[in-house]
PDB file of C-alpha atoms in Angstrom:
ATOM      1  CA  GLN A1156      10.546  70.188 162.491  1.00 47.00           C
ATOM      2  CA  LEU A1157      14.112  70.545 163.698  1.00 44.00           C
ATOM      3  CA  SER A1158      15.365  67.850 161.355  1.00 51.00           C
ATOM      4  CA  LEU A1159      13.483  69.440 158.451  1.00 47.00           C
ATOM      5  CA  HIS A1160      14.957  72.823 159.278  1.00 49.00           C
ATOM      6  CA  GLY A1161      18.496  71.342 159.316  1.00 53.00           C
ATOM      7  CA  GLU A1162      18.033  69.682 155.948  1.00 51.00           C
ATOM      8  CA  LEU A1163      16.857  72.959 154.449  1.00 47.00           C
ATOM      9  CA  LEU A1164      19.984  74.692 155.745  1.00 51.00           C
ATOM     10  CA  ASN A1165      22.181  71.996 154.200  1.00 55.00           C
ATOM     11  CA  VAL A1166      20.486  72.318 150.809  1.00 46.00           C
ATOM     12  CA  TYR A1167      20.809  76.118 150.883  1.00 50.00           C
ATOM     13  CA  SER A1168      24.525  75.853 151.736  1.00 55.00           C
ATOM     14  CA  CYS A1169      25.166  73.364 148.886  1.00 52.00           C
ATOM     15  CA  CYS A1170      23.391  75.588 146.396  1.00 49.00           C
ATOM     16  CA  GLN A1171      25.521  78.555 147.363  1.00 52.00           C
ATOM     17  CA  THR A1172      28.731  76.521 146.956  1.00 52.00           C
ATOM     18  CA  SER A1173      27.834  74.902 143.600  1.00 50.00           C
ATOM     19  CA  CYS A1174      26.426  78.091 142.068  1.00 49.00           C
ATOM     20  CA  GLY A1175      29.483  80.144 143.083  1.00 47.00           C
ATOM     21  CA  GLN A1176      27.549  82.752 144.883  1.00 47.00           C
ATOM     22  CA  GLU A1177      30.179  82.854 147.593  1.00 46.00           C
ATOM     23  CA  GLU A1178      33.645  83.189 146.026  1.00 49.00           C
ATOM     24  CA  LYS A1179      36.791  83.121 148.115  1.00 50.00           C
ATOM     25  CA  PRO A1180      38.915  86.202 147.873  1.00 52.00           C
ATOM     26  CA  SER A1181      41.933  85.803 145.476  1.00 52.00           C
ATOM     27  CA  ASN A1182      45.490  87.075 146.020  1.00 58.00           C
ATOM     28  CA  LEU A1183      45.973  87.738 142.249  1.00 54.00           C
ATOM     29  CA  PRO A1184      45.731  91.355 141.050  1.00 55.00           C
ATOM     30  CA  PRO A1185      42.586  92.226 139.192  1.00 58.00           C
ATOM     31  CA  ARG A1186      42.702  91.955 135.430  1.00 58.00           C
ATOM     32  CA  SER A1187      42.884  95.172 133.517  1.00 54.00           C
ATOM     33  CA  PRO A1188      40.372  95.551 130.749  1.00 54.00           C
ATOM     34  CA  ALA A1189      41.707  94.725 127.242  1.00 50.00           C
ATOM     35  CA  ARG A1190      42.739  97.783 125.221  1.00 57.00           C
ATOM     36  CA  SER A1191      42.648  97.972 121.452  1.00 57.00           C
ATOM     37  CA  ALA A1192      45.958  98.884 119.663  1.00 57.00           C
ATOM     38  CA  SER A1193      46.189 102.414 118.320  1.00 68.00           C
ATOM     39  CA  PRO A1194      46.746 102.976 114.562  1.00 65.00           C
ATOM     40  CA  GLY A1195      50.166 104.542 115.280  1.00 68.00           C
ATOM     41  CA  SER A1196      51.455 101.537 117.198  1.00 72.00           C
ATOM     42  CA  VAL A1197      50.235  99.158 114.476  1.00 67.00           C
ATOM     43  CA  ARG A1198      52.005 101.203 111.814  1.00 73.00           C
ATOM     44  CA  ARG A1199      55.236 101.245 113.786  1.00 76.00           C
ATOM     45  CA  ALA A1200      55.098  97.480 114.304  1.00 71.00           C
ATOM     46  CA  VAL A1201      54.551  96.892 110.576  1.00 67.00           C
ATOM     47  CA  GLU A1202      57.414  99.228 109.685  1.00 75.00           C
ATOM     48  CA  ALA A1203      59.735  97.450 112.135  1.00 74.00           C
ATOM     49  CA  ARG A1204      58.904  94.053 110.658  1.00 74.00           C
ATOM     50  CA  THR A1205      59.345  95.386 107.119  1.00 70.00           C
ATOM     51  CA  SER A1206      62.745  96.907 107.982  1.00 69.00           C
ATOM     52  CA  ALA A1207      63.952  93.663 109.593  1.00 64.00           C
ATOM     53  CA  ALA A1208      62.837  91.657 106.568  1.00 60.00           C
ATOM     54  CA  ALA A1209      64.639  94.072 104.215  1.00 59.00           C
ATOM     55  CA  GLN A1210      67.874  93.708 106.180  1.00 66.00           C
ATOM     56  CA  ASN A1211      67.704  89.928 105.970  1.00 66.00           C
ATOM     57  CA  GLU A1212      67.074  89.897 102.236  1.00 64.00           C
ATOM     58  CA  GLN A1213      70.097  89.161 100.016  1.00 63.00           C
ATOM     59  CA  PRO A1214      70.793  91.793  97.317  1.00 61.00           C
ATOM     60  CA  VAL A1215      69.839  90.663  93.844  1.00 65.00           C
ATOM     61  CA  PRO A1216      73.023  90.410  91.728  1.00 66.00           C
ATOM     62  CA  LYS A1217      73.227  92.725  88.755  1.00 70.00           C
ATOM     63  CA  ALA A1218      72.832  90.975  85.423  1.00 77.00           C
ATOM     64  CA  PRO A1219      76.125  91.048  83.458  1.00 82.00           C
ATOM     65  CA  ASP A1220      76.245  93.437  80.525  1.00 92.00           C
ATOM     66  CA  PRO A1221      76.817  91.445  77.288  1.00 95.00           C
ATOM     67  CA  ALA A1222      78.892  94.296  75.838  1.00 96.00           C
ATOM     68  CA  VAL A1223      81.182  94.262  78.885  1.00 96.00           C
ATOM     69  CA  LEU A1224      81.588  90.478  78.690  1.00 96.00           C
ATOM     70  CA  GLU A1225      82.425  90.682  74.989  1.00 97.00           C
ATOM     71  CA  ALA A1226      85.010  93.415  75.596  1.00 97.00           C
ATOM     72  CA  LYS A1227      86.589  91.371  78.379  1.00 97.00           C
ATOM     73  CA  LYS A1228      86.740  88.337  76.091  1.00 97.00           C
ATOM     74  CA  ASP A1229      88.463  90.324  73.310  1.00 97.00           C
ATOM     75  CA  PHE A1230      90.938  91.791  75.792  1.00 98.00           C
ATOM     76  CA  PHE A1231      91.869  88.373  77.182  1.00 97.00           C
ATOM     77  CA  LYS A1232      92.258  86.837  73.717  1.00 97.00           C
ATOM     78  CA  HIS A1233      94.593  89.591  72.533  1.00 97.00           C
ATOM     79  CA  MET A1234      96.620  89.409  75.743  1.00 96.00           C
ATOM     80  CA  ASP A1235      96.950  85.630  75.476  1.00 95.00           C
ATOM     81  CA  ASP A1236      97.776  85.614  71.744  1.00 96.00           C
ATOM     82  CA  ASN A1237     100.164  88.570  71.658  1.00 96.00           C
ATOM     83  CA  LEU A1238     101.418  89.921  74.965  1.00 95.00           C
ATOM     84  CA  LEU A1239     101.930  86.449  76.463  1.00 94.00           C
ATOM     85  CA  ASP A1240     103.740  85.254  73.338  1.00 93.00           C
ATOM     86  CA  TYR A1241     107.044  84.400  74.993  1.00 92.00           C
ATOM     87  CA  LYS A1242     108.645  83.522  71.673  1.00 91.00           C
ATOM     88  CA  HIS A1243     108.632  87.229  70.789  1.00 93.00           C
ATOM     89  CA  ASN A1244     108.308  88.917  74.205  1.00 94.00           C
ATOM     90  CA  HIS A1245     110.863  88.478  76.954  1.00 94.00           C
ATOM     91  CA  PRO A1246     109.228  87.349  80.241  1.00 94.00           C
ATOM     92  CA  ILE A1247     110.669  90.291  82.158  1.00 94.00           C
ATOM     93  CA  ASN A1248     109.335  92.734  79.552  1.00 95.00           C
ATOM     94  CA  VAL A1249     105.915  91.058  79.747  1.00 95.00           C
ATOM     95  CA  SER A1250     105.902  91.440  83.531  1.00 95.00           C
ATOM     96  CA  ASN A1251     106.801  95.132  83.290  1.00 96.00           C
ATOM     97  CA  CYS A1252     104.107  95.701  80.648  1.00 97.00           C
ATOM     98  CA  VAL A1253     101.355  94.059  82.717  1.00 97.00           C
ATOM     99  CA  ALA A1254     102.420  95.984  85.819  1.00 97.00           C
ATOM    100  CA  MET A1255     102.330  99.335  84.030  1.00 98.00           C
ATOM    101  CA  LEU A1256      98.991  98.678  82.309  1.00 98.00           C
ATOM    102  CA  LEU A1257      97.490  97.670  85.642  1.00 97.00           C
ATOM    103  CA  LYS A1258      98.818 100.828  87.278  1.00 97.00           C
ATOM    104  CA  ILE A1259      97.340 103.033  84.516  1.00 98.00           C
ATOM    105  CA  PHE A1260      93.927 101.333  84.738  1.00 98.00           C
ATOM    106  CA  ASN A1261      93.798 101.353  88.548  1.00 98.00           C
ATOM    107  CA  ASN A1262      94.715 105.039  88.718  1.00 98.00           C
ATOM    108  CA  VAL A1263      91.460 105.836  86.902  1.00 98.00           C
ATOM    109  CA  LEU A1264      89.378 103.306  88.844  1.00 98.00           C
ATOM    110  CA  GLU A1265      90.632 104.522  92.217  1.00 97.00           C
ATOM    111  CA  HIS A1266      90.588 108.244  91.338  1.00 97.00           C
ATOM    112  CA  PRO A1267      87.812 108.664  88.743  1.00 96.00           C
ATOM    113  CA  GLU A1268      87.574 112.433  89.284  1.00 95.00           C
ATOM    114  CA  GLU A1269      91.290 113.078  88.722  1.00 96.00           C
ATOM    115  CA  GLN A1270      91.755 114.206  85.114  1.00 95.00           C
ATOM    116  CA  LYS A1271      95.535 113.786  85.242  1.00 95.00           C
ATOM    117  CA  PHE A1272      95.107 110.006  85.364  1.00 97.00           C
ATOM    118  CA  ARG A1273      92.809 110.002  82.319  1.00 97.00           C
ATOM    119  CA  GLN A1274      95.468 110.821  79.751  1.00 96.00           C
ATOM    120  CA  VAL A1275      98.787 109.070  79.189  1.00 97.00           C
ATOM    121  CA  LYS A1276     101.549 110.379  76.968  1.00 96.00           C
ATOM    122  CA  ALA A1277     102.485 107.630  74.510  1.00 96.00           C
ATOM    123  CA  GLY A1278     105.875 109.193  73.831  1.00 94.00           C
ATOM    124  CA  GLY A1279     107.006 109.056  77.454  1.00 95.00           C
ATOM    125  CA  ASN A1280     110.027 106.883  78.187  1.00 96.00           C
ATOM    126  CA  ALA A1281     108.210 104.606  80.639  1.00 96.00           C
ATOM    127  CA  PHE A1282     105.251 104.040  78.289  1.00 97.00           C
ATOM    128  CA  ARG A1283     107.491 103.524  75.255  1.00 96.00           C
ATOM    129  CA  ASN A1284     109.866 101.105  76.996  1.00 96.00           C
ATOM    130  CA  ASN A1285     107.260  99.052  78.887  1.00 97.00           C
ATOM    131  CA  ILE A1286     104.220  99.098  76.576  1.00 97.00           C
ATOM    132  CA  SER A1287     104.871 100.407  73.062  1.00 96.00           C
ATOM    133  CA  SER A1288     107.956  98.256  72.511  1.00 95.00           C
ATOM    134  CA  ILE A1289     106.158  95.058  73.599  1.00 96.00           C
ATOM    135  CA  LYS A1290     104.143  93.046  71.111  1.00 95.00           C
ATOM    136  CA  GLY A1291     100.439  93.612  71.799  1.00 95.00           C
ATOM    137  CA  GLY A1292     100.990  96.229  74.502  1.00 96.00           C
ATOM    138  CA  GLU A1293      99.383  99.326  72.964  1.00 96.00           C
ATOM    139  CA  LYS A1294      96.423  97.416  71.553  1.00 97.00           C
ATOM    140  CA  LEU A1295      95.411  96.453  75.089  1.00 98.00           C
ATOM    141  CA  MET A1296      94.960 100.144  75.876  1.00 98.00           C
ATOM    142  CA  THR A1297      92.340 100.591  73.165  1.00 97.00           C
ATOM    143  CA  LEU A1298      90.631  97.297  74.013  1.00 98.00           C
ATOM    144  CA  ALA A1299      90.235  98.577  77.590  1.00 98.00           C
ATOM    145  CA  GLY A1300      88.433 101.710  76.392  1.00 97.00           C
ATOM    146  CA  TRP A1301      91.247 104.215  75.851  1.00 98.00           C
ATOM    147  CA  ARG A1302      91.336 106.170  72.606  1.00 97.00           C
ATOM    148  CA  VAL A1303      94.190 107.865  70.795  1.00 97.00           C
ATOM    149  CA  GLN A1304      94.244 111.667  70.757  1.00 96.00           C
ATOM    150  CA  VAL A1305      96.904 113.971  69.303  1.00 96.00           C
ATOM    151  CA  LYS A1306      97.645 117.187  71.200  1.00 92.00           C
ATOM    152  CA  ASP A1307     100.362 119.604  70.101  1.00 91.00           C
ATOM    153  CA  MET A1308     101.828 116.956  67.800  1.00 93.00           C
ATOM    154  CA  GLU A1309     102.035 114.505  70.720  1.00 95.00           C
ATOM    155  CA  LYS A1310     100.199 111.183  70.900  1.00 97.00           C
ATOM    156  CA  TYR A1311      98.125 110.542  74.015  1.00 97.00           C
ATOM    157  CA  TYR A1312      95.827 107.785  75.224  1.00 98.00           C
ATOM    158  CA  VAL A1313      92.671 109.299  76.747  1.00 98.00           C
ATOM    159  CA  PHE A1314      89.954 107.654  78.845  1.00 98.00           C
ATOM    160  CA  GLU A1315      86.520 109.332  78.918  1.00 95.00           C
ATOM    161  CA  GLY A1316      84.276 106.885  80.790  1.00 93.00           C
ATOM    162  CA  ASP A1317      82.176 108.295  83.634  1.00 94.00           C
ATOM    163  CA  PRO A1318      81.770 106.514  86.996  1.00 93.00           C
ATOM    164  CA  GLY A1319      79.083 103.838  86.691  1.00 92.00           C
ATOM    165  CA  SER A1320      79.224 103.838  82.892  1.00 95.00           C
ATOM    166  CA  ARG A1321      79.760 100.858  80.619  1.00 96.00           C
ATOM    167  CA  LYS A1322      83.248 102.124  79.740  1.00 97.00           C
ATOM    168  CA  MET A1323      84.164 102.161  83.410  1.00 97.00           C
ATOM    169  CA  ASP A1324      82.838  98.612  83.807  1.00 97.00           C
ATOM    170  CA  ILE A1325      84.976  97.481  80.859  1.00 97.00           C
ATOM    171  CA  LEU A1326      88.055  99.139  82.360  1.00 98.00           C
ATOM    172  CA  ARG A1327      87.380  97.386  85.691  1.00 97.00           C
ATOM    173  CA  GLU A1328      86.975  93.966  84.063  1.00 97.00           C
ATOM    174  CA  THR A1329      90.140  94.336  81.974  1.00 98.00           C
ATOM    175  CA  ALA A1330      92.050  95.411  85.084  1.00 98.00           C
ATOM    176  CA  ASN A1331      90.805  92.258  86.829  1.00 97.00           C
ATOM    177  CA  THR A1332      92.037  90.221  83.863  1.00 97.00           C
ATOM    178  CA  LEU A1333      95.509  91.740  84.177  1.00 97.00           C
ATOM    179  CA  GLN A1334      95.508  91.176  87.937  1.00 96.00           C
ATOM    180  CA  LYS A1335      94.713  87.486  87.489  1.00 94.00           C
ATOM    181  CA  ALA A1336      97.553  87.144  84.956  1.00 94.00           C
ATOM    182  CA  MET A1337     100.085  88.832  87.239  1.00 92.00           C
ATOM    183  CA  ALA A1338     100.962  85.753  89.285  1.00 89.00           C
ATOM    184  CA  THR A1339     101.825  83.604  86.259  1.00 90.00           C
ATOM    185  CA  VAL A1340     103.599  86.449  84.466  1.00 91.00           C
ATOM    186  CA  ASN A1341     105.728  87.322  87.500  1.00 87.00           C
ATOM    187  CA  GLU A1342     106.585  83.663  88.066  1.00 90.00           C
ATOM    188  CA  LYS A1343     107.884  83.322  84.502  1.00 86.00           C
ATOM    189  CA  ALA A1344     109.807  86.584  84.817  1.00 77.00           C
ATOM    190  CA  GLU A1345     111.419  85.507  88.082  1.00 82.00           C
ATOM    191  CA  ARG A1346     112.381  82.136  86.627  1.00 79.00           C
ATOM    192  CA  LYS A1347     113.962  83.920  83.646  1.00 73.00           C
ATOM    193  CA  ARG A1348     115.869  86.259  85.968  1.00 68.00           C
ATOM    194  CA  GLN A1349     117.272  83.275  87.842  1.00 71.00           C
ATOM    195  CA  GLU A1350     118.267  81.598  84.571  1.00 73.00           C
ATOM    196  CA  MET A1351     119.990  84.784  83.429  1.00 69.00           C
ATOM    197  CA  GLN A1352     121.810  85.121  86.742  1.00 68.00           C
ATOM    198  CA  ALA A1353     122.950  81.497  86.562  1.00 73.00           C
ATOM    199  CA  ALA A1354     124.090  81.949  82.973  1.00 70.00           C
ATOM    200  CA  GLY A1355     125.927  85.141  83.926  1.00 73.00           C
ATOM    201  CA  ALA A1356     127.675  83.393  86.796  1.00 72.00           C
ATOM    202  CA  MET A1357     128.738  80.548  84.506  1.00 71.00           C
ATOM    203  CA  GLU A1358     130.033  82.992  81.904  1.00 76.00           C
ATOM    204  CA  LYS A1359     131.983  84.890  84.535  1.00 75.00           C
ATOM    205  CA  ALA A1360     133.534  81.648  85.825  1.00 76.00           C
ATOM    206  CA  ARG A1361     134.452  80.628  82.271  1.00 78.00           C
ATOM    207  CA  LYS A1362     136.193  83.948  81.608  1.00 82.00           C
ATOM    208  CA  GLU A1363     138.098  83.728  84.883  1.00 78.00           C
ATOM    209  CA  GLN A1364     139.208  80.217  83.985  1.00 78.00           C
ATOM    210  CA  ILE A1365     140.467  81.420  80.599  1.00 85.00           C
ATOM    211  CA  LEU A1366     142.388  84.292  82.233  1.00 77.00           C
ATOM    212  CA  ARG A1367     144.006  81.897  84.714  1.00 78.00           C
ATOM    213  CA  ALA A1368     144.974  79.587  81.867  1.00 81.00           C
ATOM    214  CA  LEU A1369     146.573  82.495  79.994  1.00 80.00           C
ATOM    215  CA  GLU A1370     148.491  83.583  83.081  1.00 79.00           C
ATOM    216  CA  ASP A1371     149.725  80.019  83.658  1.00 79.00           C
ATOM    217  CA  ASP A1372     150.789  79.742  80.040  1.00 79.00           C
ATOM    218  CA  LYS A1373     152.623  83.068  80.304  1.00 78.00           C
ATOM    219  CA  GLU A1374     154.525  81.848  83.383  1.00 78.00           C
ATOM    220  CA  ASP A1375     155.423  78.581  81.630  1.00 77.00           C
ATOM    221  CA  ARG A1376     156.844  80.473  78.662  1.00 78.00           C
ATOM    222  CA  LYS A1377     158.940  82.645  80.965  1.00 76.00           C
ATOM    223  CA  LEU A1378     160.352  79.557  82.641  1.00 76.00           C
ATOM    224  CA  ARG A1379     161.122  77.906  79.336  1.00 75.00           C
ATOM    225  CA  SER A1380     162.770  81.061  78.055  1.00 75.00           C
ATOM    226  CA  GLY A1381     164.928  81.287  81.171  1.00 70.00           C
ATOM    227  CA  LYS A1382     166.064  77.679  80.876  1.00 70.00           C
ATOM    228  CA  ALA A1383     166.921  78.125  77.252  1.00 68.00           C
ATOM    229  CA  SER A1384     169.060  81.203  78.031  1.00 68.00           C
ATOM    230  CA  GLY A1385     170.902  79.328  80.806  1.00 66.00           C
ATOM    231  CA  ASN A1386     171.751  76.458  78.548  1.00 64.00           C
ATOM    232  CA  MET A1387     173.365  78.821  76.069  1.00 59.00           C
TER     233      MET A1387
END
């Protein structure tokens, strides 16, 4: 009976261990019951992800306007065929013309609300000397969107394009065309200035040489005249 009672105790102990009826206490904190997300938190999470995705997206480039491209092409062709014709236009005059056109265009682009920059007096000395007197100069104004207007018997060039308009886009593209031409134009002008300075220096040296020769000849004649008088 004692042995049978011991075996029964062993079996009961094994059953308790295998069935997990007696669990050892754990040092880990008790788990909190799972909570479902509120609609507000879900919405905020979606908005955050959407905002982050929008910031990472690259802006879609604006499709070029065919009318603007055509105007830019016409402007470049006229500039290349006429203004940059160095057989008829002096390089320094070409440089001055490009610089003044670029200044007129940029004044409007940088200060679109300033009306004083939107009209240019064609009879002014600066405009006449740097643009009107140069082959192809005035035509570039109209190709860039300026139109002729007569006020009080005076000729003006007026620009009427609004910010964001096609006319303003044309003016910007033609200004970019002038800016790209500036380096080459200025290089030619500087080379011509150096050639003119060298030619001027040579001419000055030649004149000084002639003057010295005349002075030497004058002294020789005096000496010959003196000798001739002494012999008499």
